[in-house]
PDB file of C-alpha atoms in Angstrom:
ATOM      1  CA  UNK D   1      -3.237 -43.237  38.134  1.00  0.00           C
ATOM      2  CA  UNK D   2      -4.270 -46.300  36.121  1.00  0.00           C
ATOM      3  CA  UNK D   3      -3.227 -46.764  32.494  1.00  0.00           C
ATOM      4  CA  UNK D   4      -4.788 -49.260  30.107  1.00  0.00           C
ATOM      5  CA  UNK D   5      -3.743 -49.882  26.508  1.00  0.00           C
ATOM      6  CA  UNK D   6      -6.263 -51.563  24.236  1.00  0.00           C
ATOM      7  CA  UNK D   7      -6.684 -52.219  20.552  1.00  0.00           C
ATOM      8  CA  UNK D   8      -9.606 -50.474  18.828  1.00  0.00           C
ATOM      9  CA  UNK D   9      -9.785 -52.425  15.551  1.00  0.00           C
ATOM     10  CA  UNK D  10     -12.763 -50.398  14.289  1.00  0.00           C
ATOM     11  CA  UNK D  11     -10.592 -47.265  14.349  1.00  0.00           C
ATOM     12  CA  UNK D  12      -7.328 -49.069  13.459  1.00  0.00           C
ATOM     13  CA  UNK D  13      -5.541 -47.802  16.518  1.00  0.00           C
ATOM     14  CA  UNK D  14      -4.276 -48.741  19.944  1.00  0.00           C
ATOM     15  CA  UNK D  15      -5.587 -46.369  22.601  1.00  0.00           C
ATOM     16  CA  UNK D  16      -4.331 -45.550  26.074  1.00  0.00           C
ATOM     17  CA  UNK D  17      -6.831 -44.728  28.792  1.00  0.00           C
ATOM     18  CA  UNK D  18      -5.640 -42.897  31.893  1.00  0.00           C
ATOM     19  CA  UNK D  19      -8.182 -43.197  34.686  1.00  0.00           C
ATOM     20  CA  UNK D  20     -10.760 -44.122  31.989  1.00  0.00           C
ATOM     21  CA  UNK D  21     -10.052 -40.984  29.887  1.00  0.00           C
ATOM     22  CA  UNK D  22      -8.632 -41.315  26.363  1.00  0.00           C
ATOM     23  CA  UNK D  23      -5.116 -39.920  26.709  1.00  0.00           C
ATOM     24  CA  UNK D  24      -3.561 -40.928  23.410  1.00  0.00           C
ATOM     25  CA  UNK D  25      -3.454 -43.361  20.515  1.00  0.00           C
ATOM     26  CA  UNK D  26      -1.256 -44.807  17.802  1.00  0.00           C
ATOM     27  CA  UNK D  27      -2.826 -45.550  14.420  1.00  0.00           C
ATOM     28  CA  UNK D  28      -2.010 -48.455  12.137  1.00  0.00           C
ATOM     29  CA  UNK D  29      -2.842 -50.013   8.790  1.00  0.00           C
ATOM     30  CA  UNK D  30      -3.197 -53.799   8.961  1.00  0.00           C
ATOM     31  CA  UNK D  31      -1.256 -55.755   6.344  1.00  0.00           C
ATOM     32  CA  UNK D  32      -1.921 -59.353   7.337  1.00  0.00           C
ATOM     33  CA  UNK D  33       0.171 -60.122  10.422  1.00  0.00           C
ATOM     34  CA  UNK D  34       2.025 -56.819   9.956  1.00  0.00           C
ATOM     35  CA  UNK D  35       0.758 -53.528  11.376  1.00  0.00           C
ATOM     36  CA  UNK D  36       2.087 -50.371   9.715  1.00  0.00           C
ATOM     37  CA  UNK D  37       2.084 -47.651  12.389  1.00  0.00           C
ATOM     38  CA  UNK D  38       1.735 -44.188  10.891  1.00  0.00           C
ATOM     39  CA  UNK D  39       0.950 -41.735  13.683  1.00  0.00           C
ATOM     40  CA  UNK D  40       1.012 -41.399  17.480  1.00  0.00           C
ATOM     41  CA  UNK D  41      -0.687 -38.693  19.477  1.00  0.00           C
ATOM     42  CA  UNK D  42      -0.802 -37.975  23.220  1.00  0.00           C
ATOM     43  CA  UNK D  43      -3.255 -35.407  24.549  1.00  0.00           C
ATOM     44  CA  UNK D  44      -1.398 -32.315  25.785  1.00  0.00           C
ATOM     45  CA  UNK D  45      -2.959 -32.720  29.241  1.00  0.00           C
ATOM     46  CA  UNK D  46      -1.134 -36.059  29.587  1.00  0.00           C
ATOM     47  CA  UNK D  47       2.293 -35.195  28.188  1.00  0.00           C
ATOM     48  CA  UNK D  48       5.483 -35.677  30.240  1.00  0.00           C
ATOM     49  CA  UNK D  49       3.723 -38.287  32.403  1.00  0.00           C
ATOM     50  CA  UNK D  50       5.083 -41.402  30.684  1.00  0.00           C
ATOM     51  CA  UNK D  51       1.845 -41.912  28.763  1.00  0.00           C
ATOM     52  CA  UNK D  52       3.533 -42.111  25.352  1.00  0.00           C
ATOM     53  CA  UNK D  53       6.013 -44.721  26.565  1.00  0.00           C
ATOM     54  CA  UNK D  54       3.259 -46.715  28.267  1.00  0.00           C
ATOM     55  CA  UNK D  55       1.261 -46.578  25.020  1.00  0.00           C
ATOM     56  CA  UNK D  56       4.231 -47.878  23.002  1.00  0.00           C
ATOM     57  CA  UNK D  57       5.051 -50.612  25.506  1.00  0.00           C
ATOM     58  CA  UNK D  58       1.423 -51.773  25.755  1.00  0.00           C
ATOM     59  CA  UNK D  59       0.968 -51.710  21.985  1.00  0.00           C
ATOM     60  CA  UNK D  60       4.164 -53.608  21.222  1.00  0.00           C
ATOM     61  CA  UNK D  61       3.534 -56.172  23.983  1.00  0.00           C
ATOM     62  CA  UNK D  62       0.089 -56.895  22.515  1.00  0.00           C
ATOM     63  CA  UNK D  63       1.425 -57.144  18.956  1.00  0.00           C
ATOM     64  CA  UNK D  64       4.064 -59.599  20.226  1.00  0.00           C
ATOM     65  CA  UNK D  65       1.446 -61.664  22.116  1.00  0.00           C
ATOM     66  CA  UNK D  66      -0.582 -61.960  18.896  1.00  0.00           C
ATOM     67  CA  UNK D  67       2.459 -63.055  16.903  1.00  0.00           C
ATOM     68  CA  UNK D  68       2.424 -59.895  14.798  1.00  0.00           C
ATOM     69  CA  UNK D  69       5.142 -57.587  13.470  1.00  0.00           C
ATOM     70  CA  UNK D  70       5.357 -53.810  13.065  1.00  0.00           C
ATOM     71  CA  UNK D  71       6.542 -51.317  10.475  1.00  0.00           C
ATOM     72  CA  UNK D  72       7.219 -48.167  12.548  1.00  0.00           C
ATOM     73  CA  UNK D  73       6.672 -45.394  10.004  1.00  0.00           C
ATOM     74  CA  UNK D  74       5.677 -43.198  12.939  1.00  0.00           C
ATOM     75  CA  UNK D  75       8.807 -41.389  14.172  1.00  0.00           C
ATOM     76  CA  UNK D  76       7.678 -41.628  17.811  1.00  0.00           C
ATOM     77  CA  UNK D  77       7.428 -45.424  17.638  1.00  0.00           C
ATOM     78  CA  UNK D  78      10.676 -45.732  15.683  1.00  0.00           C
ATOM     79  CA  UNK D  79      12.506 -43.678  18.326  1.00  0.00           C
ATOM     80  CA  UNK D  80      10.944 -45.700  21.158  1.00  0.00           C
ATOM     81  CA  UNK D  81      12.082 -48.993  19.597  1.00  0.00           C
ATOM     82  CA  UNK D  82      15.572 -47.564  19.099  1.00  0.00           C
ATOM     83  CA  UNK D  83      15.716 -46.748  22.822  1.00  0.00           C
ATOM     84  CA  UNK D  84      14.241 -50.137  23.773  1.00  0.00           C
ATOM     85  CA  UNK D  85      16.022 -52.772  21.670  1.00  0.00           C
ATOM     86  CA  UNK D  86      14.027 -55.560  23.352  1.00  0.00           C
ATOM     87  CA  UNK D  87      11.317 -54.662  20.807  1.00  0.00           C
ATOM     88  CA  UNK D  88      13.617 -54.619  17.750  1.00  0.00           C
ATOM     89  CA  UNK D  89      12.670 -58.199  16.833  1.00  0.00           C
ATOM     90  CA  UNK D  90       9.104 -57.027  16.095  1.00  0.00           C
ATOM     91  CA  UNK D  91      10.245 -54.679  13.324  1.00  0.00           C
ATOM     92  CA  UNK D  92       9.903 -55.827   9.737  1.00  0.00           C
ATOM     93  CA  UNK D  93       9.541 -54.214   6.326  1.00  0.00           C
ATOM     94  CA  UNK D  94       6.866 -54.496   3.688  1.00  0.00           C
ATOM     95  CA  UNK D  95       9.445 -55.575   1.100  1.00  0.00           C
TER      96      UNK D  95
END
């Protein structure tokens, strides 16, 4: 099973493809270098297969590589970052 996470700027979301099928996405609003993540969805056919975690990891790794920061308004992303403190440095606020 191959998983690929890629940014889809036209739709303001990072998508995860499993064997070339769209398995899930996490949507964001760009605020300069900061991305405000509002919602994450994984297709029911792909749940409990690690797709959500792979989506979070791939998204956050790409944001880090681009020098960006995140505001995890999405509860799924917030919980993931809490469980994986190596991503905590990416979190900022809009204040």
